[in-house]
CSV table of C-alpha atoms in Angstrom, one decimal:
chain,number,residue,atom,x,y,z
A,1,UNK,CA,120.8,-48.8,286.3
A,2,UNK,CA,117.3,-47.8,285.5
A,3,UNK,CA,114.8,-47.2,288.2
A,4,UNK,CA,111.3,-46.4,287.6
A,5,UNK,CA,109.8,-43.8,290.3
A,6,UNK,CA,106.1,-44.3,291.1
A,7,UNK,CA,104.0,-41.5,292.9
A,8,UNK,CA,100.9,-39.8,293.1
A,9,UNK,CA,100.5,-38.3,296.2
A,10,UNK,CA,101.5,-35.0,298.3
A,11,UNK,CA,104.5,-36.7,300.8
A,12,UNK,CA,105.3,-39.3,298.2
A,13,UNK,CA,106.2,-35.9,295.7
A,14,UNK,CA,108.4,-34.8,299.2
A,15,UNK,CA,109.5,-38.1,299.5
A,16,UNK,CA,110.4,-39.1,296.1
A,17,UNK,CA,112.3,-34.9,295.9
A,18,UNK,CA,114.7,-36.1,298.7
A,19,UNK,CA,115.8,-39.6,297.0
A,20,UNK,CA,116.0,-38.1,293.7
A,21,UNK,CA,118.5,-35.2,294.7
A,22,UNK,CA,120.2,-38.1,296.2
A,23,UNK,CA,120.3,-39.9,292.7
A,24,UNK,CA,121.9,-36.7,290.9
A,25,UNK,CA,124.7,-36.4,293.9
A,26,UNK,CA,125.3,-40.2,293.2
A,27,UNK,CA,125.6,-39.9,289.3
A,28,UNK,CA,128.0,-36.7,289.9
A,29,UNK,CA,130.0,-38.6,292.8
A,30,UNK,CA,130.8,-41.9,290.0
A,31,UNK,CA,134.0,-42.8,288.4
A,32,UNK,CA,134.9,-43.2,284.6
A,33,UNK,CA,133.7,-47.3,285.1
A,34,UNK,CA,130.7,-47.3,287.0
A,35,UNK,CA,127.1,-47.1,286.1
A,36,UNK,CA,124.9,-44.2,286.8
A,37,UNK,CA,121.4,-44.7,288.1
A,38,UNK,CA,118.7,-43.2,285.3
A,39,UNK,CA,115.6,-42.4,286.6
A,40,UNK,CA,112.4,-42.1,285.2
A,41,UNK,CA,109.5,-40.4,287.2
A,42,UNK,CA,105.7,-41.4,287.1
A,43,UNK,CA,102.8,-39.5,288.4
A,44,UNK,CA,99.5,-41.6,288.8
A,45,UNK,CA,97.8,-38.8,289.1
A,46,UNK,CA,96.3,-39.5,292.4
A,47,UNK,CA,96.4,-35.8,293.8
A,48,UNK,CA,95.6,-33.9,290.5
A,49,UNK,CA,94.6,-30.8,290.9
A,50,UNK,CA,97.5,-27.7,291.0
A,51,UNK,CA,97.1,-26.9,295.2
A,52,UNK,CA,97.5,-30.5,295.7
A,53,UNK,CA,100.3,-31.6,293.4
A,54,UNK,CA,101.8,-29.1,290.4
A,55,UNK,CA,103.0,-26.8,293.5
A,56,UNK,CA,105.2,-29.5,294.4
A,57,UNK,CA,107.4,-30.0,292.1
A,58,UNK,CA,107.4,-26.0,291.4
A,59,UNK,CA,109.0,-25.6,295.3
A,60,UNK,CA,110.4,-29.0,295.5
A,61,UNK,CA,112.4,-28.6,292.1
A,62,UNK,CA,111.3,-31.7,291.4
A,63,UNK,CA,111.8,-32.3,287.4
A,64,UNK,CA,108.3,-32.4,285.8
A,65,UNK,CA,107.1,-36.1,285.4
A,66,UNK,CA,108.4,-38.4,282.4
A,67,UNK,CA,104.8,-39.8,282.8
A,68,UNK,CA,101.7,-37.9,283.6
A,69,UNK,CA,98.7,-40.6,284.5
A,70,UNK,CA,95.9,-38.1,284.7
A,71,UNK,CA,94.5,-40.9,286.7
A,72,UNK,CA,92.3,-38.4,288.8
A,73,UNK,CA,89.9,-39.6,291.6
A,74,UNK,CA,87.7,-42.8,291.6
A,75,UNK,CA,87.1,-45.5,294.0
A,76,UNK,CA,89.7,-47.4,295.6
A,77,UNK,CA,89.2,-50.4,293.5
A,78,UNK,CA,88.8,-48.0,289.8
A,79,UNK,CA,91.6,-46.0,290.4
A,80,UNK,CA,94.1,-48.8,291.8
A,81,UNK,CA,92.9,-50.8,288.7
A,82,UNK,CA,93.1,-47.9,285.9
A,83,UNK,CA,97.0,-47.1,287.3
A,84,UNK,CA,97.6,-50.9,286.9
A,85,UNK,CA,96.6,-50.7,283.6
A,86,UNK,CA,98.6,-47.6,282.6
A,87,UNK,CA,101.5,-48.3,284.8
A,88,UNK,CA,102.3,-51.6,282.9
A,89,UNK,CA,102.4,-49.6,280.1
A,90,UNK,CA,105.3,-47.4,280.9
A,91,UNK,CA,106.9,-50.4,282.3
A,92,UNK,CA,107.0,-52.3,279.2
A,93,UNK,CA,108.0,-49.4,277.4
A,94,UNK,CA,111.2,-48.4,279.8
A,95,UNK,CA,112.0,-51.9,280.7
A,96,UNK,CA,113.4,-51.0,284.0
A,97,UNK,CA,116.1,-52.8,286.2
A,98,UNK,CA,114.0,-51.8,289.2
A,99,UNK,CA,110.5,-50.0,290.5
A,100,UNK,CA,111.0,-47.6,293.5
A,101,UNK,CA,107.3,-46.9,294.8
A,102,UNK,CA,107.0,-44.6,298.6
A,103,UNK,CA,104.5,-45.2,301.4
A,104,UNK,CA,101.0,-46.6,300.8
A,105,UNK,CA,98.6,-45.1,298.6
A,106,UNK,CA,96.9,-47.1,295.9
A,107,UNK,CA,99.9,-45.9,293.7
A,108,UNK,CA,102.4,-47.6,295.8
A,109,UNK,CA,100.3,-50.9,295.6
A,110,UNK,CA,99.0,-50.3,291.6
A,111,UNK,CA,103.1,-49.7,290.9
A,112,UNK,CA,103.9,-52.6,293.1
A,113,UNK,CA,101.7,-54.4,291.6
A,114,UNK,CA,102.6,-53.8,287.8
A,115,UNK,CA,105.9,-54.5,288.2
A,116,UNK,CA,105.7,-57.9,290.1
A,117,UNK,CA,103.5,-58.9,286.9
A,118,UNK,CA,106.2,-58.1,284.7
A,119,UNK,CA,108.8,-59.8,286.9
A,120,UNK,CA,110.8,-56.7,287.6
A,121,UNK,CA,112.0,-56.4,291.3
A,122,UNK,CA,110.2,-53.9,294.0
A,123,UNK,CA,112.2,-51.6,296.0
A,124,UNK,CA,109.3,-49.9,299.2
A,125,UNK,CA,110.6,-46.7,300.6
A,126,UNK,CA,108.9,-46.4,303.9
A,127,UNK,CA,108.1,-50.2,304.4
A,128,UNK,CA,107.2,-51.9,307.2
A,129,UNK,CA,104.6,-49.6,308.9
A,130,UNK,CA,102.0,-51.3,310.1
A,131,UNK,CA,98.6,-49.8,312.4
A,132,UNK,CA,97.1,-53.0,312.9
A,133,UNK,CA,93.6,-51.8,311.6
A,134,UNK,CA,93.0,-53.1,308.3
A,135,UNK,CA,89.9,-51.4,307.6
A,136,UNK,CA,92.2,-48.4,307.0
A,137,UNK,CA,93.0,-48.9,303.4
A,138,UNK,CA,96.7,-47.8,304.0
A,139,UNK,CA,97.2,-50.7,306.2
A,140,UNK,CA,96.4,-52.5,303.3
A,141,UNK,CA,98.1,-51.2,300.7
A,142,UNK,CA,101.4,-51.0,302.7
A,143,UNK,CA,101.2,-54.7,303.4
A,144,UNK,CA,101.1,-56.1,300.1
A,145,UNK,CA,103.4,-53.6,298.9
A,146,UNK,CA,105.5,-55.0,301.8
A,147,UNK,CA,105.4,-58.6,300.7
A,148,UNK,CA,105.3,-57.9,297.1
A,149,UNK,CA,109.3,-55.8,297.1
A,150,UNK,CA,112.7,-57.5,297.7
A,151,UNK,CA,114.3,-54.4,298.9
A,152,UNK,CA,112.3,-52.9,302.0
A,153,UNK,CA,113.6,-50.0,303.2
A,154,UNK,CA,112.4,-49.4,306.7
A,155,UNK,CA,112.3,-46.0,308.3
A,156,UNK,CA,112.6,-47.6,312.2
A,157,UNK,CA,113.9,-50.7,314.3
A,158,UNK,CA,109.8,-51.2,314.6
A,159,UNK,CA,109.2,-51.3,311.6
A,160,UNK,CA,112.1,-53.4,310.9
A,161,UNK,CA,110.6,-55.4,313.5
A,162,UNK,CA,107.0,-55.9,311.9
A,163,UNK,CA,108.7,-57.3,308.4
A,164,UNK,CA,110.6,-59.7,310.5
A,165,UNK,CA,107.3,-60.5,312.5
A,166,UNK,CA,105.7,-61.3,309.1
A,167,UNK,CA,107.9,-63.9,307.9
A,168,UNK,CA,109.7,-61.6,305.7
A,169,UNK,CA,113.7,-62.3,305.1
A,170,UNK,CA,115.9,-60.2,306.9
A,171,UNK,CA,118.2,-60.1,304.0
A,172,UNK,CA,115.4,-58.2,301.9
A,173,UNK,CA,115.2,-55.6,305.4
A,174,UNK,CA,117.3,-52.6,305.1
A,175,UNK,CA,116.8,-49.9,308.2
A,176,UNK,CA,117.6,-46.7,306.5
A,177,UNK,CA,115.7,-44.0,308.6
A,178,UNK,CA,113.2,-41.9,307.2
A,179,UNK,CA,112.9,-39.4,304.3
A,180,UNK,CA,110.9,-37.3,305.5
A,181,UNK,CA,113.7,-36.5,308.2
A,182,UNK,CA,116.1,-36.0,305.5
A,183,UNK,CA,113.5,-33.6,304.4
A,184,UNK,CA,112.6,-31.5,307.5
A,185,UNK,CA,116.7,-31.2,307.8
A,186,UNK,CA,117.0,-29.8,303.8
A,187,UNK,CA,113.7,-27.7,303.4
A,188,UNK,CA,113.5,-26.6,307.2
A,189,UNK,CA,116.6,-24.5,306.8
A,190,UNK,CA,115.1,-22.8,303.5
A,191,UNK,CA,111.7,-22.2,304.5
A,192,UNK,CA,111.9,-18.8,306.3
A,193,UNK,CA,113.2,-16.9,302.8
A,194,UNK,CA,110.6,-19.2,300.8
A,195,UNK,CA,107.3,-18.6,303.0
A,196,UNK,CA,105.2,-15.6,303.7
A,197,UNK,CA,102.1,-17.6,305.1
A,198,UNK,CA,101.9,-16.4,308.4
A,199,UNK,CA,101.6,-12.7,307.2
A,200,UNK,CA,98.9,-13.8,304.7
A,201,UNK,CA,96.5,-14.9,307.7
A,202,UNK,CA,98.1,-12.4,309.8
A,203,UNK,CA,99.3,-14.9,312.1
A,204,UNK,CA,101.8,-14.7,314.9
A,205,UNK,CA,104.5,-17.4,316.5
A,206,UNK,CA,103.4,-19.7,318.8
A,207,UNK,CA,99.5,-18.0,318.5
A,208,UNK,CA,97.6,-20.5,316.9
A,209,UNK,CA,97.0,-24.1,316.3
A,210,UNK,CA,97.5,-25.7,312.8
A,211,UNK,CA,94.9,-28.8,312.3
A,212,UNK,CA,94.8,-30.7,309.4
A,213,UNK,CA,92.1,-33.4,309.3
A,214,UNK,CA,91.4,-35.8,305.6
A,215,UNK,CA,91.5,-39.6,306.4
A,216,UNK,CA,88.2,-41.8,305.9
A,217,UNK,CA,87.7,-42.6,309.2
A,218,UNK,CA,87.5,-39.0,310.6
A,219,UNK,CA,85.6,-37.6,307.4
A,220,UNK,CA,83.3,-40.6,306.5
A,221,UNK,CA,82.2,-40.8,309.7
A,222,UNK,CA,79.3,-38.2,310.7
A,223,UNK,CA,79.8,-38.1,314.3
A,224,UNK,CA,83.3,-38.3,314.1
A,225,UNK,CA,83.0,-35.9,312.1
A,226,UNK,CA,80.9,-33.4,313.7
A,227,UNK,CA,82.6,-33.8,316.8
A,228,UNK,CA,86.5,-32.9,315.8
A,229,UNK,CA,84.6,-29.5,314.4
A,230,UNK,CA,82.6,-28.7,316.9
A,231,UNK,CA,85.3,-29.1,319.2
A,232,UNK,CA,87.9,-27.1,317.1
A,233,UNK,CA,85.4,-24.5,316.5
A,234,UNK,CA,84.8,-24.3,320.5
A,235,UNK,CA,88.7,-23.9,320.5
A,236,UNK,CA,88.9,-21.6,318.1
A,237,UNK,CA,86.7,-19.0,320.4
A,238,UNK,CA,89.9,-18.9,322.7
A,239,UNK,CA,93.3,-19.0,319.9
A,240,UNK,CA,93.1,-19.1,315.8
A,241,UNK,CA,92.9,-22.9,315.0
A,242,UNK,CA,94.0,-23.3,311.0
A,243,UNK,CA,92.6,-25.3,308.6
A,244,UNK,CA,94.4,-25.9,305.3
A,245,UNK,CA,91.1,-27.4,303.8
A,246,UNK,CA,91.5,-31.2,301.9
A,247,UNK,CA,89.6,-31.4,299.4
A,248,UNK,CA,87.6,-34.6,301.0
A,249,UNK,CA,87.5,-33.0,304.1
A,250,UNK,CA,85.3,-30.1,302.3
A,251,UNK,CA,82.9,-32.3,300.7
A,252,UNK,CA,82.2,-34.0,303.7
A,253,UNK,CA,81.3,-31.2,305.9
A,254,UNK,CA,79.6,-29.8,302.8
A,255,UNK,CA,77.5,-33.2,303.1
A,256,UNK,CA,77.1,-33.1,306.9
A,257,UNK,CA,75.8,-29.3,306.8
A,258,UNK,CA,79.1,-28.1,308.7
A,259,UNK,CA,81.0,-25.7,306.5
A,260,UNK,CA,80.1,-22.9,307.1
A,261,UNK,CA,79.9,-23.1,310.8
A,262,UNK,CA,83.7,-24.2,309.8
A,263,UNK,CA,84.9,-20.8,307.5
A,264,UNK,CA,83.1,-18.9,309.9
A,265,UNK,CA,84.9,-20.3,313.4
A,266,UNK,CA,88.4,-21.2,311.2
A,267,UNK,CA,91.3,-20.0,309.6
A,268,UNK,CA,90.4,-21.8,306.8
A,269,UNK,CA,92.8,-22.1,303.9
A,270,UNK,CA,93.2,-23.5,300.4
A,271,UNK,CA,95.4,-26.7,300.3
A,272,UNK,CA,99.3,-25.2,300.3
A,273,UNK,CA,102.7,-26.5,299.3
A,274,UNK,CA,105.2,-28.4,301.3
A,275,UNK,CA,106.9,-25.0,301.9
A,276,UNK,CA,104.0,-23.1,303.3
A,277,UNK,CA,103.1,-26.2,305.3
A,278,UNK,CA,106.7,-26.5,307.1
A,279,UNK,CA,106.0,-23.0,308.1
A,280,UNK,CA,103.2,-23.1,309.6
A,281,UNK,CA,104.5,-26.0,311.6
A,282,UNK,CA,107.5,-24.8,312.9
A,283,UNK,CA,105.4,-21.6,314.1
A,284,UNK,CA,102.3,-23.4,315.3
A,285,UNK,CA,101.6,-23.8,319.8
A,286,UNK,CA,100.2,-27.2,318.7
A,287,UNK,CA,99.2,-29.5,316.3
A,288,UNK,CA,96.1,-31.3,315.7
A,289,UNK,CA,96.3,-34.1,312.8
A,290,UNK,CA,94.9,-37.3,311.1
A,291,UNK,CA,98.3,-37.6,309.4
A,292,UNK,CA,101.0,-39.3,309.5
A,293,UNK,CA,103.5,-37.5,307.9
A,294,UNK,CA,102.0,-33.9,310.3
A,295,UNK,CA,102.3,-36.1,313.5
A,296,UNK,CA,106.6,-36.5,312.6
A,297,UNK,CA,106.8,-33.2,311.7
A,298,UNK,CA,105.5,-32.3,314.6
A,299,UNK,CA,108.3,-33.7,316.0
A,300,UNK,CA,110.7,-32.6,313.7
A,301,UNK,CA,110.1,-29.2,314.6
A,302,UNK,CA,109.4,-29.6,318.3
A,303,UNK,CA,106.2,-29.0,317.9
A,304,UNK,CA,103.4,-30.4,320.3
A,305,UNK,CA,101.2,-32.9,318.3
A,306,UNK,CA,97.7,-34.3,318.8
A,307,UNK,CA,96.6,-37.1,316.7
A,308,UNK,CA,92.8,-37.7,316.1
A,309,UNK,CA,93.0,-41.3,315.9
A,310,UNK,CA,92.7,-44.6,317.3
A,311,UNK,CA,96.4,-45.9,316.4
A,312,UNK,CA,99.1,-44.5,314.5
A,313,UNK,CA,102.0,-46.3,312.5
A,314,UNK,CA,104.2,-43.9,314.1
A,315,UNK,CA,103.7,-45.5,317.5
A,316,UNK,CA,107.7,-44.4,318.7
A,317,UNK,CA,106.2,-40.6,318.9
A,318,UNK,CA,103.4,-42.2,321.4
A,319,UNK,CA,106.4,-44.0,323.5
A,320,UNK,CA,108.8,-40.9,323.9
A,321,UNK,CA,105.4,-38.5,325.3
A,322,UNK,CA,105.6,-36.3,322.4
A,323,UNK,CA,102.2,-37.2,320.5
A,324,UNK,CA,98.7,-38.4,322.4
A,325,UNK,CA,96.4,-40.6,320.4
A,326,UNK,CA,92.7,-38.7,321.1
A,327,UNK,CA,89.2,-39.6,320.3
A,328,UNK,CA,87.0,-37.0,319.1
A,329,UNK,CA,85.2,-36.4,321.8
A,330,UNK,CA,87.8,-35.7,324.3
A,331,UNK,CA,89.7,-33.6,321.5
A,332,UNK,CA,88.7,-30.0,323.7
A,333,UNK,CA,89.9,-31.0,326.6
A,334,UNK,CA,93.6,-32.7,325.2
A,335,UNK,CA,94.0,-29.2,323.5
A,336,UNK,CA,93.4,-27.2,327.1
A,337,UNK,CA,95.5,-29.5,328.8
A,338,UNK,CA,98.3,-30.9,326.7
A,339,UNK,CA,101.1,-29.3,328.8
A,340,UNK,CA,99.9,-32.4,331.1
A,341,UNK,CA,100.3,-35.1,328.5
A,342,UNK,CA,102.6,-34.3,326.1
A,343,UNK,CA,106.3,-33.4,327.0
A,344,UNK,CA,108.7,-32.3,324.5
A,345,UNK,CA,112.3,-32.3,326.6
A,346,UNK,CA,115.0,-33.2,324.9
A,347,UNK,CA,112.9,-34.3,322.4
A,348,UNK,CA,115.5,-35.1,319.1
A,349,UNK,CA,118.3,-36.2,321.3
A,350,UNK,CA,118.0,-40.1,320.0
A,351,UNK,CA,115.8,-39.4,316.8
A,352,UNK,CA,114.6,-42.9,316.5
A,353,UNK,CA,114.4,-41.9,312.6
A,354,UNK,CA,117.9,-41.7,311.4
A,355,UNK,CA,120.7,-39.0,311.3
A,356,UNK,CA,119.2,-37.6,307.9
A,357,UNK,CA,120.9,-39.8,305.1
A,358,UNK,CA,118.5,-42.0,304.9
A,359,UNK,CA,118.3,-41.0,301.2
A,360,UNK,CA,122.0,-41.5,300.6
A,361,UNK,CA,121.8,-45.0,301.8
A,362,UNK,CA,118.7,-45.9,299.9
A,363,UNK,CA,120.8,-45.0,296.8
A,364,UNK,CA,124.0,-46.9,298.0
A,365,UNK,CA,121.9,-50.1,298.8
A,366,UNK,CA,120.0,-49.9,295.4
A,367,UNK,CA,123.6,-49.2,293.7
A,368,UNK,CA,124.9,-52.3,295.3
A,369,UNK,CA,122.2,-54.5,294.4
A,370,UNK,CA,122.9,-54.1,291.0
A,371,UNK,CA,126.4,-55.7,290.4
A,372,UNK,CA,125.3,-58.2,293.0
């Protein structure tokens, strides 16, 4: 069977690692009469620069892509259209059985996207997240991705949940877990011989707060904006709040006249690999995010988490009290006080995310699927 990869993006490259080891244990696993699964891996370019993307596959030991877009930043509507255009190009070359595309970036919709074009069936790793706001281009993307595949492999019973909600067949719903679980397990047992980040900032267990901040609604948005820094600035007075710096994130507080109040209040840092970030994680008091792939590992790790948001896909962290949903403005005081809100007892006793094969049973569903 051949399978086409698509990613672009940092948790896809995480995302994509996982599934792929689980491809070569497959292949080494068949017998004399079966078919192995040849995979072919193609990077959009969407994250391009070495911090954001090279680093990954360096720590991951991810094999370097087949395909190197060089798609690079643009709008959303530019860069979804120039990786349609260049994605349909590798398609027709390959002629793949099958396109696997993660999550819901415009690489997971331009991929999508390409291959329903070409008539070749869709298989959505992390489908059937849903926030509800579609003025979050994720939402989006993840929807049409969504009713684009015929294989949806959904991380929880919720989002297993939405798909059916939508009108989508159960038969083309598989619940799998999540990935990124699988992930945490592997790469959370390696991380302490691979990372010497805390002793680069000089930073101690437990004695800071790691804060990562990049989406378009926190960033576009002036007061937004200048309230989450302020505020983690104010903190900062009090414990070292760290800052691995997203590249959007700088320009916009370059734009809003904020950055240097930021590198001068912050542990600011370049952006870092998957490694580096898993370390600082499992060491941080609390966690301050945008993300949604930072608000599970929060939980992963046992972490406290605090998401700067309105809504989150991840909406079974809100139920079980171990992530608060915080608008800017209140941000301070949610730090102080977050013993009050967020508990974290017996917090992976029923992982609503899986046991940590997802991977494996991505790759047993996708070898089924092709006698059938």
């Amino acid at each position: 069977m051949k399978i086409v990869t698509i990613i672009g993006a940092r948790p896809q490259f995480i995302k994509a690692a996982t599934v792929s080891r689980a491809v070569t244990e497959y292949n080494k696993s068949l017998t004399h009469n079966q078919k192995p699964i040849e995979e072919f891996l193609v990077h959009t370019g969407q994250h391009y620069d070495e911090n954001m993307s090279d680093v990954f596959f360096e720590e991951l030991d991810i094999p370097q892509p087949d395909y190197h877009l060089g798609i690079g930043s643009a709008s959303h509507g530019a860069q979804t259209g120039r990786m349609l255009e260049e994605i349909e190009k590798v398609l027709l070359n390959k002629e793949p059985e099958r396109v696997l595309v993660y999550g819901d970036t415009n690489s997971t919709l331009a991929g999508a996207l390409a291959a329903a074009k070409l008539h070749i069936p869709v298989a959505h790793v992390e489908a059937g997240l849903r926030s509800f706001n579609r003025q979050m281009p994720e939402e989006i993307n993840r929807v049409l991705t969504d009713h684009i595949a015929d294989m949806l492999f959904a991380p929880t019973q919720t989002a297993v949940e939405n798909l059916k909600n939508e009108g989508i067949s159960e038969e083309k719903i598989f619940l799998v877990g999540d990935v990124m679980y699988d992930a945490s397990l592997y790469y959370g047992k390696r991380v302490t011989e691979k990372s010497n980040i805390l002793e680069q900032n000089h930073l101690q267990p437990r004695q800071y707060i790691l804060t990562t901040i990049h989406r378009a609604e926190n960033t576009d948005d002036p007061v937004r904006l200048r309230t989450i820094f302020e505020g983690l600035s104010q903190i900062a007075e009090e414990i070292p709040v760290v800052l691995p710096l997203h590249p959007r994130t700088q320009a916009a507080l370059i734009r809003e006249n904020l950055y240097k109040t930021v590198i001068d209040s912050l542990v600011v840092i370049p952006p870092i690999g998957y490694l580096d970030m898993v370390m600082l994680e499992k060491n941080a008091r609390l966690i301050a995010t945008d993300s949604g792939g930072v608000q599970k590992e929060a939980y992963f790790y046992s972490v406290p988490c605090i998401t700067v948001r309105q809504e989150t896909e991840w909406i079974e962290l809100v139920d079980m009290g171990c992530n608060i949903l915080v608008e800017p403005h209140s941000l301070v005081w949610f730090i102080r006080e977050i013993k009050e809100y967020v508990s974290l007892n017996g917090i992976l006793g029923n992982c609503p995310y899986g046991n940590g094969y997802s991977a494996k049973k991505i790759i047993n569903y996708l070898s089924h699927h092709q006698t059938v």
